Coordinates of C-alpha atoms in Angstrom, one line a residue:
M1 CA -8.7 -4.1 40.1
R2 CA -9.0 -5.6 43.1
K3 CA -8.8 -9.3 44.2
V4 CA -11.2 -11.7 43.8
S5 CA -10.7 -12.1 48.0
A6 CA -11.2 -8.9 48.9
L7 CA -14.4 -8.7 47.3
L8 CA -15.5 -11.6 49.6
L9 CA -18.0 -10.5 52.8
A10 CA -16.1 -13.1 55.6
T11 CA -19.2 -15.4 55.3
E12 CA -18.5 -15.5 52.3
R13 CA -14.8 -16.9 52.7
R14 CA -15.6 -19.1 55.3
A15 CA -17.9 -20.8 52.8
I16 CA -15.1 -21.2 50.5
S17 CA -13.3 -22.9 52.5
G18 CA -14.7 -25.2 54.1
L19 CA -17.0 -26.6 51.2
A20 CA -14.1 -26.8 49.5
G21 CA -11.9 -28.7 51.9
L22 CA -14.9 -30.6 52.4
Y23 CA -15.7 -31.9 48.9
A24 CA -11.5 -31.9 48.4
S25 CA -11.5 -34.3 52.1
R26 CA -14.0 -36.9 50.7
M27 CA -12.6 -37.0 47.0
L28 CA -9.5 -38.0 49.1
G29 CA -10.8 -41.3 50.5
L30 CA -11.5 -42.1 47.7
F31 CA -8.7 -41.2 45.8
M32 CA -5.7 -42.4 48.3
V33 CA -7.3 -46.2 47.7
L34 CA -6.3 -45.9 43.6
P35 CA -1.9 -46.5 44.3
V36 CA -2.9 -49.8 46.8
L37 CA -5.8 -51.5 46.0
A38 CA -4.1 -53.9 43.6
L39 CA -1.3 -54.3 45.9
Y40 CA -2.6 -55.3 48.9
A41 CA -5.4 -57.6 47.0
D42 CA -3.6 -60.8 47.7
A43 CA -4.3 -60.3 51.7
L44 CA -8.1 -60.2 51.3
E45 CA -10.3 -63.3 50.6
G46 CA -11.4 -64.1 47.4
A47 CA -9.5 -61.1 45.1
T48 CA -9.0 -61.6 42.0
P49 CA -8.0 -58.9 39.1
L50 CA -11.7 -58.4 38.0
L51 CA -12.9 -57.8 42.0
V52 CA -10.3 -55.7 42.5
G53 CA -10.8 -53.4 39.2
F54 CA -14.4 -53.7 40.5
A55 CA -14.3 -52.2 43.9
L56 CA -11.9 -49.2 42.8
G57 CA -15.3 -48.6 40.1
V58 CA -18.1 -49.2 42.5
Y59 CA -18.7 -45.7 44.2
G60 CA -18.3 -43.7 40.7
L61 CA -21.9 -46.0 40.2
T62 CA -23.7 -45.6 43.5
Q63 CA -22.4 -42.0 42.9
A64 CA -24.0 -41.2 39.8
V65 CA -26.7 -43.1 41.0
L66 CA -27.6 -40.6 43.4
Q67 CA -25.8 -37.7 43.2
I68 CA -28.9 -36.1 41.3
P69 CA -31.7 -37.0 43.4
F70 CA -29.8 -36.2 46.5
G71 CA -28.7 -32.7 45.1
L72 CA -32.7 -32.6 44.4
L73 CA -33.5 -33.9 47.8
S74 CA -31.3 -30.9 49.0
D75 CA -33.4 -28.4 48.1
R76 CA -36.4 -30.0 49.4
I77 CA -34.9 -30.4 53.4
G78 CA -31.7 -28.6 53.6
R79 CA -28.3 -28.3 52.0
K80 CA -26.4 -29.3 55.5
R81 CA -29.2 -31.9 56.6
V82 CA -28.5 -34.2 53.0
I83 CA -24.6 -32.6 53.2
A84 CA -24.4 -34.4 56.7
F85 CA -26.5 -37.3 55.8
G86 CA -23.9 -38.3 53.0
L87 CA -21.0 -37.7 55.0
I88 CA -22.1 -39.9 58.0
V89 CA -22.8 -42.7 54.8
F90 CA -19.5 -41.9 53.5
A91 CA -17.5 -42.3 57.4
L92 CA -20.1 -45.4 57.3
G93 CA -18.4 -46.7 54.1
S94 CA -15.1 -46.1 55.2
M95 CA -15.2 -47.9 58.6
V96 CA -16.9 -51.4 56.6
A97 CA -14.2 -51.2 53.8
A98 CA -11.0 -50.8 56.6
M99 CA -12.5 -54.1 59.2
A100 CA -13.0 -56.1 56.0
D101 CA -10.8 -59.0 55.3
S102 CA -12.5 -59.6 52.1
I103 CA -12.7 -57.9 48.2
G104 CA -16.2 -58.2 48.9
G105 CA -16.6 -56.4 52.6
I106 CA -14.6 -53.5 50.6
I107 CA -16.5 -54.2 47.5
I108 CA -19.9 -52.9 49.7
G109 CA -17.1 -50.2 51.5
R110 CA -16.4 -48.9 48.5
A111 CA -20.3 -48.6 47.6
L112 CA -21.2 -46.8 50.6
Q113 CA -18.5 -44.1 50.3
G114 CA -19.8 -43.3 46.8
S115 CA -23.4 -43.2 48.0
G116 CA -22.4 -40.0 50.5
A117 CA -22.7 -38.1 47.2
V118 CA -23.1 -35.2 48.1
A119 CA -21.6 -33.3 45.5
A120 CA -24.2 -31.4 44.1
A121 CA -25.1 -29.9 47.1
I122 CA -22.2 -29.0 48.7
M123 CA -21.8 -26.8 44.6
A124 CA -25.3 -25.2 45.9
L125 CA -24.8 -24.5 49.4
L126 CA -22.1 -23.2 48.3
A127 CA -24.1 -21.2 45.6
D128 CA -26.8 -20.4 48.6
Q129 CA -23.8 -18.5 50.2
T130 CA -22.3 -16.5 47.6
R131 CA -23.5 -13.7 45.8
E132 CA -23.6 -14.3 41.6
Q133 CA -20.0 -11.7 41.5
V134 CA -17.8 -14.2 42.6
R135 CA -20.0 -17.6 42.3
T136 CA -17.4 -18.0 39.5
A137 CA -14.5 -17.6 41.3
A138 CA -15.6 -20.1 44.3
M139 CA -17.3 -22.2 41.8
A140 CA -13.2 -22.3 40.4
T141 CA -11.5 -23.2 43.8
I142 CA -14.1 -25.8 44.0
G143 CA -12.2 -27.3 41.1
L144 CA -8.8 -26.6 42.2
S145 CA -9.1 -28.3 45.4
I146 CA -10.1 -31.2 43.7
G147 CA -7.3 -31.2 42.0
A148 CA -4.9 -30.8 44.6
S149 CA -6.3 -34.0 46.9
F150 CA -6.2 -36.5 43.8
A151 CA -2.7 -34.7 44.1
I152 CA -1.8 -35.2 47.6
A153 CA -3.9 -39.3 47.4
M154 CA -1.8 -40.2 45.3
V155 CA 1.9 -39.3 47.4
V156 CA -0.1 -39.6 50.5
G157 CA -1.8 -43.4 49.7
P158 CA 1.6 -45.1 49.4
W159 CA 2.9 -43.9 52.3
L160 CA 0.3 -44.4 55.0
A161 CA -1.1 -47.7 53.2
S162 CA 2.8 -48.4 54.1
W163 CA 2.8 -47.7 57.1
A164 CA -0.4 -48.5 58.6
G165 CA -1.8 -51.3 56.1
L166 CA -4.7 -50.8 53.5
S167 CA -6.9 -50.7 56.4
G168 CA -5.5 -47.8 58.0
V169 CA -6.2 -45.7 54.3
F170 CA -9.6 -46.3 55.3
W171 CA -9.8 -45.6 59.2
F172 CA -8.1 -42.0 58.4
T173 CA -10.1 -41.8 55.8
A174 CA -13.7 -41.9 58.1
L175 CA -11.7 -39.6 61.1
L176 CA -11.7 -36.7 57.8
T177 CA -14.6 -37.7 57.2
L178 CA -15.8 -37.3 61.1
L179 CA -13.7 -33.6 60.7
G180 CA -16.0 -32.8 57.8
L181 CA -19.0 -33.0 59.9
I182 CA -17.2 -30.1 62.5
V183 CA -16.5 -28.2 59.5
L184 CA -19.5 -28.3 57.6
W185 CA -21.8 -26.8 61.3
R186 CA -19.6 -25.3 63.6
W187 CA -17.3 -23.8 60.6
V188 CA -19.1 -23.2 57.7
P189 CA -22.2 -20.5 57.9
P190 CA -26.4 -20.6 58.6
A191 CA -27.6 -22.3 55.2
P192 CA -29.6 -19.0 53.7
R193 CA -32.8 -19.5 52.4
R194 CA -32.6 -21.5 50.0
L195 CA -32.5 -20.6 46.2
R196 CA -32.1 -22.6 42.8
H197 CA -29.8 -21.5 40.3
R198 CA -29.2 -22.7 37.6
D199 CA -25.7 -22.1 37.3
V200 CA -25.4 -24.7 39.8
G201 CA -28.5 -26.8 40.0
L202 CA -30.9 -29.2 37.7
D203 CA -33.3 -27.8 35.7
R204 CA -35.5 -30.7 34.4
Q205 CA -37.2 -27.9 31.7
Q206 CA -33.7 -27.5 29.9
F207 CA -32.6 -32.5 31.1
K208 CA -33.4 -32.7 26.9
S209 CA -31.5 -29.8 25.1
V210 CA -28.7 -29.7 26.8
I211 CA -28.3 -34.2 26.4
I212 CA -29.2 -33.8 22.8
R213 CA -26.5 -31.5 21.8
P214 CA -23.7 -33.5 19.9
D215 CA -21.0 -30.8 21.7
L216 CA -22.2 -31.1 24.2
W217 CA -22.4 -35.3 24.5
R218 CA -18.5 -35.1 23.1
L219 CA -17.7 -33.5 26.0
D220 CA -19.8 -36.0 28.3
I221 CA -18.0 -38.5 26.2
S222 CA -14.5 -37.3 27.3
I223 CA -14.6 -37.2 31.1
F224 CA -16.6 -40.7 30.8
T225 CA -13.2 -42.4 28.6
L226 CA -11.0 -39.7 30.9
H227 CA -11.5 -41.9 33.9
L228 CA -12.6 -44.8 32.4
V229 CA -8.9 -45.5 31.4
L230 CA -7.4 -43.7 35.2
M231 CA -9.9 -46.3 36.6
A232 CA -8.3 -48.9 34.9
I233 CA -4.9 -47.8 34.3
F234 CA -4.1 -48.4 38.5
V235 CA -5.0 -51.4 38.0
A236 CA -1.8 -52.5 36.9
V237 CA -0.1 -49.4 37.8
P238 CA 0.9 -50.2 41.0
F239 CA 2.6 -53.3 39.7
R240 CA 5.0 -52.0 37.3
L241 CA 5.9 -49.5 40.0
Q242 CA 7.1 -52.5 42.1
E243 CA 8.1 -54.7 39.3
A244 CA 10.7 -51.5 38.5
G245 CA 12.1 -52.1 42.4
I246 CA 10.6 -48.8 43.8
P247 CA 8.9 -50.3 47.6
L248 CA 4.8 -49.4 48.7
A249 CA 6.8 -46.7 50.5
H250 CA 8.5 -45.0 47.9
H251 CA 6.0 -45.1 45.8
G252 CA 4.6 -41.8 46.7
L253 CA 7.8 -39.9 45.6
A254 CA 7.5 -42.0 41.9
Y255 CA 3.9 -40.1 42.4
L256 CA 5.0 -36.8 43.7
G257 CA 7.7 -36.3 41.1
I258 CA 5.6 -37.6 37.8
M259 CA 2.4 -35.6 39.2
G260 CA 4.7 -32.3 40.1
L261 CA 5.9 -32.5 36.7
S262 CA 3.1 -33.0 34.5
F263 CA 1.7 -29.9 36.4
V264 CA 4.4 -27.4 35.3
A265 CA 4.4 -29.5 31.5
M266 CA 0.2 -28.8 31.0
V267 CA 0.9 -24.4 32.5
P268 CA 2.2 -23.1 29.0
L269 CA -0.4 -24.9 27.1
M270 CA -3.5 -24.1 29.6
I271 CA -1.6 -20.6 28.8
V272 CA -2.3 -21.6 24.3
A273 CA -5.6 -23.0 25.1
E274 CA -7.5 -20.1 26.4
K275 CA -4.6 -17.1 25.9
K276 CA -5.0 -18.3 22.1
Q277 CA -8.2 -19.5 21.9
Q278 CA -6.2 -23.0 21.1
T279 CA -8.1 -25.3 23.4
K280 CA -9.8 -27.6 20.9
V281 CA -6.6 -28.2 19.3
V282 CA -4.6 -28.6 22.8
C283 CA -8.0 -31.0 23.8
L284 CA -6.8 -33.3 20.7
L285 CA -3.3 -33.0 21.5
A286 CA -4.5 -34.6 25.5
I287 CA -6.2 -37.0 24.5
G288 CA -3.6 -37.9 21.8
A289 CA -0.3 -37.9 24.4
I290 CA -2.9 -40.6 26.3
A291 CA -3.0 -42.9 23.6
V292 CA 0.1 -42.8 22.8
S293 CA 1.6 -43.3 27.0
L294 CA -0.8 -46.0 27.2
G295 CA 0.3 -47.7 23.9
G296 CA 4.0 -47.0 25.8
L297 CA 3.0 -48.2 28.9
G298 CA 1.5 -51.8 28.0
S299 CA 4.5 -52.2 25.6
S300 CA 8.2 -54.5 25.7
F301 CA 9.5 -51.3 26.5
S302 CA 8.1 -50.2 29.8
H303 CA 10.3 -50.7 32.6
G304 CA 12.9 -48.0 33.4
Y305 CA 13.1 -44.4 32.7
W306 CA 10.6 -45.4 30.2
L307 CA 7.8 -46.3 32.6
F308 CA 8.2 -42.7 34.4
I309 CA 8.3 -40.9 30.4
G310 CA 5.1 -42.9 29.7
L311 CA 3.8 -42.0 32.9
F312 CA 4.9 -38.6 32.8
V313 CA 3.2 -38.0 29.3
F314 CA 0.1 -40.1 30.3
F315 CA -0.4 -37.5 33.2
T316 CA 0.8 -34.1 31.6
G317 CA -2.5 -35.3 29.4
F318 CA -4.5 -36.8 32.1
N319 CA -4.1 -32.5 33.8
L320 CA -5.0 -31.1 31.3
L321 CA -8.2 -32.6 30.1
E322 CA -9.2 -31.8 33.8
A323 CA -8.9 -28.3 33.6
T324 CA -9.7 -27.5 30.0
L325 CA -12.7 -29.8 29.5
P326 CA -14.9 -28.1 32.3
S327 CA -13.8 -25.3 30.7
M328 CA -15.5 -26.2 27.3
L329 CA -18.0 -26.9 29.1
S330 CA -19.1 -23.9 30.9
K331 CA -18.4 -21.7 26.9
L332 CA -20.9 -23.8 25.0
A333 CA -23.4 -24.9 27.2
P334 CA -26.8 -22.4 26.8
A335 CA -27.1 -19.1 29.2
G336 CA -29.1 -21.1 32.0
A337 CA -28.3 -24.5 31.0
K338 CA -24.4 -24.7 32.9
G339 CA -25.5 -26.2 35.8
T340 CA -28.0 -28.8 34.0
A341 CA -25.0 -29.3 31.5
M342 CA -22.1 -30.2 34.3
G343 CA -24.8 -33.1 36.8
V344 CA -24.9 -35.0 32.9
Y345 CA -21.2 -33.9 33.0
S346 CA -20.8 -35.4 36.5
T347 CA -23.0 -38.6 36.0
S348 CA -20.5 -39.0 32.8
Q349 CA -17.7 -38.6 35.0
F350 CA -18.1 -41.3 37.4
L351 CA -20.0 -43.7 35.4
G352 CA -16.5 -43.8 33.4
A353 CA -14.1 -44.3 37.0
F354 CA -17.2 -47.4 37.7
L355 CA -16.7 -48.9 33.8
G356 CA -12.8 -48.1 33.5
G357 CA -12.1 -50.2 37.1
T358 CA -14.0 -53.1 36.1
L359 CA -13.4 -53.2 32.3
G360 CA -9.3 -52.7 33.0
G361 CA -9.7 -56.0 35.9
L362 CA -11.4 -57.7 33.4
L363 CA -8.7 -57.6 30.5
A364 CA -6.1 -57.5 34.0
N365 CA -7.7 -60.2 34.8
V366 CA -8.2 -62.5 31.2
W367 CA -5.0 -61.6 28.9
G368 CA -2.6 -59.3 31.7
L369 CA -1.2 -55.9 32.6
N370 CA -0.1 -55.4 29.6
A371 CA -3.4 -55.8 28.3
V372 CA -5.0 -52.8 30.7
F373 CA -2.8 -50.4 28.7
I374 CA -3.4 -52.0 25.3
G375 CA -7.5 -51.7 25.7
C376 CA -6.9 -48.0 27.3
G377 CA -4.8 -47.3 24.7
V378 CA -7.5 -48.2 21.6
L379 CA -10.0 -46.2 23.9
A380 CA -8.7 -43.3 23.5
L381 CA -7.7 -43.4 20.0
L382 CA -10.6 -43.6 19.2
W383 CA -12.4 -41.4 21.3
W384 CA -9.8 -39.1 19.3
L385 CA -11.3 -40.0 16.6
A386 CA -14.8 -38.0 18.0
M387 CA -13.1 -35.2 18.7
W388 CA -11.8 -34.6 15.9
K389 CA -15.1 -33.1 14.2
M390 CA -15.7 -31.4 16.8
P391 CA -16.4 -27.3 16.1
S392 CA -13.6 -25.0 18.2
P393 CA -15.8 -23.6 21.2
P394 CA -16.3 -20.0 20.8
P395 CA -15.3 -17.6 23.4
L396 CA -17.5 -17.0 25.2
S397 CA -18.2 -16.8 29.4
S398 CA -21.3 -17.1 31.4
E399 CA -22.4 -13.9 33.6
V400 CA -25.1 -14.1 36.2
V401 CA -26.4 -10.2 36.5
A402 CA -29.5 -9.2 39.4
L403 CA -32.6 -7.4 38.2
N404 CA -32.9 -5.2 41.4
D405 CA -35.8 -3.8 40.8
T406 CA -37.5 -4.7 37.0
P407 CA -40.6 -4.5 36.8
P408 CA -42.5 -7.2 35.6
D409 CA -44.3 -6.0 32.5
M410 CA -40.5 -4.4 31.1
L411 CA -38.6 -7.5 32.0
D412 CA -39.8 -9.5 27.2
L413 CA -38.5 -5.3 26.2
L414 CA -35.6 -5.6 28.8
L415 CA -35.0 -9.5 27.2
E416 CA -35.1 -7.8 23.9
R417 CA -32.8 -5.3 24.3
L418 CA -30.5 -7.3 26.4
A419 CA -30.0 -9.8 22.9
D420 CA -29.1 -6.0 20.8
V421 CA -25.8 -5.4 23.3
V422 CA -22.7 -6.3 21.4
G423 CA -20.5 -8.8 22.8
V424 CA -23.9 -11.2 24.8
E425 CA -24.4 -14.0 22.4
D426 CA -27.5 -15.8 24.4
V427 CA -29.2 -14.4 27.2
M428 CA -32.9 -15.8 30.0
V429 CA -34.0 -13.7 31.8
V430 CA -35.8 -16.3 34.8
P431 CA -38.2 -14.1 36.8
E432 CA -39.0 -16.5 39.4
E433 CA -35.0 -16.2 40.7
R434 CA -34.5 -12.7 40.0
L435 CA -31.8 -12.6 37.5
V436 CA -30.4 -13.4 34.3
Y437 CA -28.5 -15.9 33.0
L438 CA -26.3 -14.2 30.1
K439 CA -23.8 -16.0 27.8
V440 CA -21.6 -13.4 26.1
N441 CA -18.0 -12.6 24.8
R442 CA -16.0 -10.7 27.2
Q443 CA -13.6 -8.9 24.1
Q444 CA -16.4 -7.7 21.9
L445 CA -19.4 -7.1 24.9
D446 CA -21.1 -3.5 25.5
R447 CA -20.4 -3.8 29.6
D448 CA -21.5 0.2 29.6
A449 CA -25.3 -0.9 28.1
L450 CA -25.3 -3.3 30.1
T451 CA -25.0 -1.1 33.3
R452 CA -27.8 0.8 31.5
L453 CA -30.1 -1.3 31.0
I454 CA -29.7 -3.5 34.7
P455 CA -28.0 -0.7 36.7
P456 CA -26.3 -1.9 40.2
K457 CA -27.7 -2.3 42.7
S458 CA -26.7 0.8 45.0

């Protein structure tokens, strides 16, 4: 079997590498502030733990509000134009934060960063630039780039802040964003004709059916709570490392060790989840690990080695859920509704980040740092209970097949015959897109029967 990279066209390789780089650099800029902002707040006029938490999470509010409108706007005026505008707004927000000497200025800058909500437009452009048979791999590359950007941010943020201060972190982010504009216009291939992609973009007709499904709601609650907890604890974690005697310049090394070990620990659990069809069990294990680690971090024992063990357990659970939740969503979303389901999921994630920063700041402001961990631990327990009764997701995958030269008057018959193919669980035929969206069990799929019904284009 040939490698996926060998199947990619030159334009697809450029689109995937360029857009993944844009997405990752943008997330890097947002994440680099997490491990350092609370430590530098004393130098900011008007700073309180509550406002520091609000500054950490406010980008999530503007991102959640604007990401779907930006995606829809890109359908009308062009992907690259919307992405370029969003990057300029993001760079402007970074510059505002870099020049700020008060917590209010940081909040305005972070809100502007979130206003450059180009995630949906980037995904839509990537879908425009790739063929159906390689699109899943292309989207997975974006997912990997996000995970890598978070890990890098945890290491680079403290080092950069110790060398150039908090403003240096924001100036570096602005520079990365401006370089991203060059990548967008000089490296990413010219945008082809804009198309609707139901596996990537929002379909208004399916919006209601997606948001009322209990299994999808549980996943939305999961990503909401996961990022709420993440953002909340970074009001307190930097101080815990400082209390452990680690200077800021070495915080990055601490995160490097913790994140590296957590990635190693999650690999066998990922294999169990996907190969043994134990996704729900692994998900509950990860949520439970997060709840236990947060309880430990909020106790009187959270010092010395126990601090690092607690953070290791937390980030193992976090990274595991970051990987398994989108996989569960892909399995559960109806045929042709994956993009809509992912839009609701992403919005939930950003709202969780916003409320998490605010909640963490509030708890620290009123009851102290331990209360941040304890409060988040209680939320994690409630989350575990909410996921307990969720049915295990079936081993299904999404596929998109081109209709090619199938006559319009044969589409209803084709739909019936596709539904009868062994291994096909759900079908949506979209004549205006000349595509068929399928949910299939690849272990059972009769690939020959599917090929006979829809022969590949010669």
